[in-house]
């Protein structure tokens, strides 16, 4: 059993910012990075709204945060937390593929994952025409026809990015008005390669060895028709990564962690930051801010724990 003062779970802007603050406060944090260093921002192409950077690539922003956290002494473990036990209070138990830990405090910054459409063919063609990441897979669609599903900022931003490669990008939305912001809407409308298809949902994704088409339905007329396409990029929102905390921490009806104004979850000593607890703002900068808040709260919590001599991982055997 490895004993730690503070474990941060997750390596997106929330986790990395928490690590920068915690390391600077000499809390000696261990950050367990998960299976995708940087989280969602690391697979975002251009970030234009992170203060201080006019435009920066998502992976570059992640790397800068990682280096900054490391410079102050954060240790990184490239592993995944599989199991936790928060029910007995501090020290908290965590288990990864490679190690078991005890920690005096925990910051959960596990973020959110792309939601799937849940239609026939979707799972079968992941990596063979179905994708949830334009930055990762756009290159494979040079001069091809692709569909983008969704009407939010992600669908438009990633759809615009895909026009660098694809010959045609159809943005297929289930309604006739977009959820995305004006700036992206105007940019997408001005792009000759983008076409909008309104009031339409997919019934299935079709193909043989790879995607060759979809079956689409107009939700107003009910008309169903097959379309040919080479790829389907799905951007229909996210769900919080809270599965391993089920039954141990309070969650809302959509499974986001519930925190108080100090970013503390329903268990004292366990904090949360970023999209795992934020169903509203979901921005890299708001996640970073929440990571900062969580780290400052942990610092105070650990001081209190120390002062009241309640014990911690180091004192207990
Ligand atoms: P989102 O805002 O939740 O949008 C999801 C879109 O998918 C909506 O248009 C929704 O339709 C549609 N949708 C949901 N379920 C569907 C289904 N089963 N079938 C078909 N369509 C479905 O998610 P997001 O675009 O990923 O954005 C998440 C957050 O990140 C937002 O706060 C956004 O502002 C932010 N973001 C910002 C930027 C930027 O500032 N540049 C870029 C990316 C993301 P309805 O509209 O009908 O609900």
XYZ file of C-alpha atoms and ligand atoms in Angstrom:
365
model
C 0.000 0.000 0.000
C 1.539 3.297 -1.122
C 0.790 6.187 1.250
C 0.137 9.611 -0.174
C -0.821 12.996 1.167
C -2.973 14.082 -1.802
C -4.048 12.133 -4.864
C -5.491 14.004 -7.829
C -7.439 11.805 -10.245
C -7.474 13.141 -13.809
C -5.162 15.161 -16.022
C -7.407 17.702 -17.762
C -7.288 21.435 -16.986
C -9.008 20.838 -13.608
C -6.581 18.145 -12.446
C -3.473 19.869 -13.769
C -4.403 23.233 -12.253
C -5.151 21.552 -8.920
C -1.710 19.933 -9.200
C 0.030 23.275 -9.872
C -1.592 24.860 -6.809
C -1.179 21.828 -4.549
C 2.466 21.320 -5.498
C 3.242 25.019 -4.939
C 1.635 24.672 -1.497
C 4.010 21.774 -0.717
C 1.227 19.209 -0.563
C 3.353 16.753 -2.549
C 0.506 15.640 -4.856
C 0.446 12.468 -6.893
C -1.602 12.886 -10.073
C -3.067 9.725 -11.590
C -3.449 10.741 -15.207
C -5.938 8.197 -16.562
C -5.831 6.759 -20.049
C -5.817 10.079 -21.906
C -3.314 12.664 -20.680
C -4.952 16.093 -20.804
C -8.543 14.922 -21.042
C -10.864 16.469 -23.609
C -8.783 19.583 -24.223
C -5.904 17.403 -25.399
C -8.028 16.175 -28.299
C -9.341 19.630 -29.143
C -7.702 21.321 -32.062
C -7.573 25.067 -31.521
C -8.437 26.723 -28.232
C -9.261 30.386 -28.759
C -10.779 31.334 -25.444
C -8.178 30.405 -22.839
C -7.015 33.760 -21.418
C -3.416 34.617 -22.171
C -3.314 32.625 -25.393
C -4.693 34.162 -28.561
C -4.935 30.686 -30.087
C -3.263 27.547 -28.808
C -3.534 23.911 -29.795
C -5.222 21.757 -27.139
C -2.282 19.323 -26.802
C 0.138 22.242 -26.449
C -1.935 23.820 -23.675
C -2.032 20.456 -21.866
C 1.719 20.045 -22.174
C 2.362 23.524 -20.796
C 0.153 22.789 -17.769
C 1.788 19.392 -17.249
C 5.302 20.859 -17.330
C 4.260 23.637 -14.951
C 2.756 21.125 -12.497
C 5.875 18.953 -12.705
C 8.179 21.932 -12.176
C 6.575 22.507 -8.765
C 7.004 18.860 -7.827
C 3.832 17.040 -8.927
C 4.452 13.356 -9.504
C 2.556 11.665 -12.342
C 1.338 8.107 -12.563
C 0.049 7.037 -15.994
C -2.527 4.635 -14.714
C -6.272 4.470 -14.187
C -8.174 4.430 -10.903
C -10.385 1.341 -10.928
C -11.796 1.297 -7.434
C -12.071 3.600 -4.421
C -13.283 3.284 -0.870
C -14.302 6.605 0.645
C -16.789 5.118 3.077
C -14.480 4.964 6.112
C -13.123 8.521 5.824
C -9.429 9.478 5.631
C -7.107 7.842 4.768
C -8.953 7.027 1.555
C -8.347 3.839 -0.383
C -7.711 3.880 -4.150
C -6.726 1.061 -6.461
C -5.261 1.333 -9.978
C -4.109 -1.387 -12.377
C -0.638 -1.192 -10.868
C -0.943 -0.082 -7.253
C -3.035 0.317 -4.119
C -2.951 3.673 -2.339
C -3.964 5.411 0.845
C -4.405 9.174 0.675
C -5.208 11.829 3.260
C -7.141 13.817 0.650
C -8.394 13.279 -2.896
C -9.321 15.662 -5.716
C -11.521 14.078 -8.365
C -11.045 15.633 -11.791
C -12.085 12.729 -13.980
C -13.972 14.930 -16.441
C -16.556 13.747 -18.899
C -16.647 11.414 -21.888
C -18.274 11.716 -25.280
C -21.862 10.543 -25.378
C -22.750 7.989 -28.027
C -25.803 7.931 -30.242
C -26.661 4.367 -29.255
C -27.785 3.317 -32.730
C -27.057 0.123 -34.682
C -23.664 0.134 -36.385
C -22.147 2.831 -34.158
C -20.044 0.523 -31.993
C -19.194 -1.770 -34.918
C -17.534 1.007 -36.943
C -15.601 2.908 -34.264
C -12.182 3.484 -35.823
C -13.565 2.393 -39.202
C -15.533 5.511 -40.037
C -17.156 6.400 -36.708
C -15.229 8.891 -34.586
C -15.649 11.157 -31.564
C -12.464 13.163 -32.207
C -11.852 15.235 -35.321
C -8.327 16.169 -34.242
C -7.403 12.496 -33.895
C -9.088 11.114 -37.009
C -9.735 14.007 -39.423
C -6.568 13.260 -41.352
C -7.992 9.907 -42.505
C -10.837 11.655 -44.314
C -8.861 13.575 -46.920
C -11.171 14.395 -49.873
C -13.937 12.289 -48.309
C -17.551 13.022 -47.485
C -18.296 13.126 -43.751
C -21.257 13.729 -41.475
C -21.047 15.588 -38.178
C -23.847 14.841 -35.737
C -24.906 17.522 -33.227
C -25.763 21.189 -33.072
C -23.564 22.458 -30.208
C -20.204 24.253 -30.129
C -18.284 20.985 -30.461
C -20.145 19.913 -33.607
C -19.507 23.247 -35.296
C -15.939 23.706 -34.134
C -14.937 20.182 -35.101
C -16.983 20.366 -38.311
C -15.063 23.480 -39.355
C -11.804 21.711 -38.506
C -12.797 18.714 -40.663
C -13.115 20.954 -43.743
C -9.296 21.049 -43.753
C -9.412 17.459 -44.952
C -12.871 16.432 -46.107
C -14.363 17.478 -49.422
C -17.790 17.943 -47.845
C -19.049 18.144 -44.260
C -22.764 17.784 -43.556
C -23.728 18.905 -40.050
C -26.803 16.906 -39.145
C -28.907 18.343 -36.332
C -32.051 16.935 -34.784
C -33.744 20.363 -34.623
C -33.826 23.407 -36.919
C -31.891 25.777 -34.659
C -28.410 25.414 -33.309
C -27.272 25.333 -29.693
C -23.790 26.624 -30.658
C -22.694 30.250 -30.170
C -22.992 32.966 -32.845
C -19.272 33.150 -33.645
C -19.053 29.481 -34.609
C -22.396 29.580 -36.401
C -21.227 32.475 -38.577
C -17.930 30.773 -39.289
C -19.607 27.508 -40.249
C -22.166 29.285 -42.445
C -19.364 31.091 -44.286
C -17.564 27.818 -45.034
C -18.319 26.529 -48.556
C -17.649 22.908 -47.632
C -20.265 22.877 -44.845
C -23.897 22.065 -45.411
C -26.518 21.928 -42.642
C -29.163 19.219 -42.564
C -31.988 20.093 -40.178
C -34.552 18.050 -38.262
C -32.728 14.834 -38.959
C -31.546 11.913 -36.842
C -29.627 8.802 -37.771
C -31.329 5.451 -37.411
C -28.232 3.406 -38.163
C -24.677 3.594 -39.424
C -24.132 1.200 -42.298
C -21.221 -0.381 -44.092
C -19.222 -3.502 -44.644
C -15.599 -3.384 -43.608
C -15.981 0.348 -42.950
C -18.692 2.970 -43.031
C -20.274 3.440 -46.431
C -23.459 5.226 -45.415
C -26.178 5.888 -42.880
C -29.926 5.569 -42.628
C -31.337 9.000 -41.855
C -34.802 10.063 -40.787
C -36.399 13.459 -41.106
C -38.186 13.877 -37.780
C -40.762 16.300 -39.230
C -41.857 14.303 -42.262
C -40.929 10.856 -40.951
C -39.190 10.127 -44.253
C -36.347 7.600 -43.992
C -33.594 7.429 -46.601
C -30.137 5.931 -47.053
C -27.232 8.356 -47.558
C -23.772 7.567 -48.756
C -20.907 8.851 -46.627
C -17.385 7.867 -45.619
C -17.426 8.931 -41.995
C -19.628 9.885 -39.063
C -18.268 12.238 -36.396
C -20.469 12.290 -33.307
C -20.567 15.378 -31.021
C -23.749 15.033 -29.011
C -22.517 16.076 -25.574
C -20.819 14.317 -22.695
C -21.515 12.338 -19.519
C -19.520 12.724 -16.285
C -16.985 10.022 -15.443
C -18.375 9.103 -12.051
C -19.027 5.368 -12.420
C -16.427 4.322 -9.813
C -17.912 6.714 -7.225
C -21.477 5.383 -7.483
C -22.974 4.721 -4.072
C -20.133 6.547 -2.272
C -20.527 10.212 -3.242
C -23.682 12.281 -3.719
C -24.596 12.862 -7.374
C -27.361 14.711 -9.184
C -29.864 13.020 -11.498
C -27.369 13.180 -14.394
C -24.593 11.625 -12.241
C -22.547 14.827 -11.833
C -20.839 14.956 -8.416
C -22.461 17.374 -6.000
C -19.987 19.711 -4.267
C -20.336 22.533 -1.757
C -18.875 26.009 -2.204
C -15.449 24.676 -1.144
C -15.577 22.063 -3.927
C -15.974 19.356 -1.294
C -18.070 16.324 -2.196
C -20.424 14.628 0.256
C -17.339 13.077 1.928
C -15.013 15.349 3.935
C -11.525 15.294 2.412
C -12.734 14.327 -1.066
C -13.007 17.243 -3.469
C -14.065 17.541 -7.109
C -13.351 19.974 -9.937
C -14.094 20.320 -13.644
C -16.661 18.618 -15.804
C -17.160 15.760 -13.370
C -19.078 18.223 -11.144
C -20.028 20.961 -13.614
C -23.082 20.396 -15.806
C -23.275 24.093 -16.726
C -20.076 25.887 -17.770
C -17.858 23.079 -19.097
C -15.006 25.268 -20.307
C -11.271 24.619 -19.991
C -10.916 27.869 -18.061
C -13.807 27.179 -15.668
C -12.425 23.686 -15.029
C -9.007 25.182 -14.323
C -10.591 27.660 -11.897
C -12.429 24.872 -10.098
C -9.164 22.901 -9.874
C -7.539 25.906 -8.216
C -10.415 26.216 -5.741
C -10.287 22.518 -4.889
C -6.524 22.646 -4.244
C -6.837 25.668 -1.925
C -9.627 23.923 -0.021
C -7.537 20.760 0.287
C -4.663 22.788 1.693
C -6.970 24.121 4.426
C -8.486 20.700 5.043
C -5.086 19.060 5.452
C -3.941 21.816 7.824
C -7.066 21.225 9.881
C -6.523 17.470 9.795
C -2.970 17.955 10.956
C -3.875 20.500 13.683
C -6.670 18.442 15.131
C -4.337 15.462 14.994
C -7.061 13.241 13.659
C -4.404 11.179 11.954
C -3.792 10.401 8.336
C -2.188 7.806 6.156
C 1.254 8.469 7.630
C 0.100 8.057 11.196
C -2.085 5.034 10.645
C -0.873 1.576 9.852
P -23.750 20.329 -26.064
O -23.652 21.799 -25.985
O -24.445 19.572 -24.993
O -24.447 19.986 -27.469
C -24.806 18.687 -27.821
C -25.565 18.721 -29.138
O -25.882 17.396 -29.499
C -26.880 19.493 -29.044
O -27.062 20.257 -30.210
C -27.920 18.375 -28.938
O -29.148 18.704 -29.545
C -27.276 17.267 -29.726
N -27.691 15.942 -29.272
C -27.714 15.453 -28.006
N -28.121 14.174 -27.995
C -28.375 13.845 -29.271
C -28.819 12.658 -29.910
N -29.076 11.542 -29.215
N -28.976 12.666 -31.253
C -28.695 13.784 -31.972
N -28.259 14.932 -31.435
C -28.107 14.962 -30.094
O -22.310 19.630 -26.182
P -20.958 20.182 -26.838
O -21.200 20.784 -28.162
O -19.995 19.037 -26.732
O -20.485 21.318 -25.848
C -20.255 21.021 -24.455
C -19.797 22.278 -23.733
O -18.497 22.648 -24.197
C -20.711 23.478 -24.000
O -20.805 24.220 -22.822
C -19.966 24.261 -25.048
O -20.246 25.644 -25.015
C -18.515 23.969 -24.690
N -17.653 24.080 -25.899
C -17.191 25.312 -26.224
C -16.419 25.480 -27.349
C -15.934 26.846 -27.708
O -16.174 27.771 -26.974
N -15.263 27.048 -28.802
C -16.109 24.393 -28.170
C -16.610 23.138 -27.809
C -17.397 22.993 -26.681
P -30.129 19.800 -28.889
O -29.508 21.131 -29.211
O -31.416 19.540 -29.587
O -30.183 19.496 -27.433
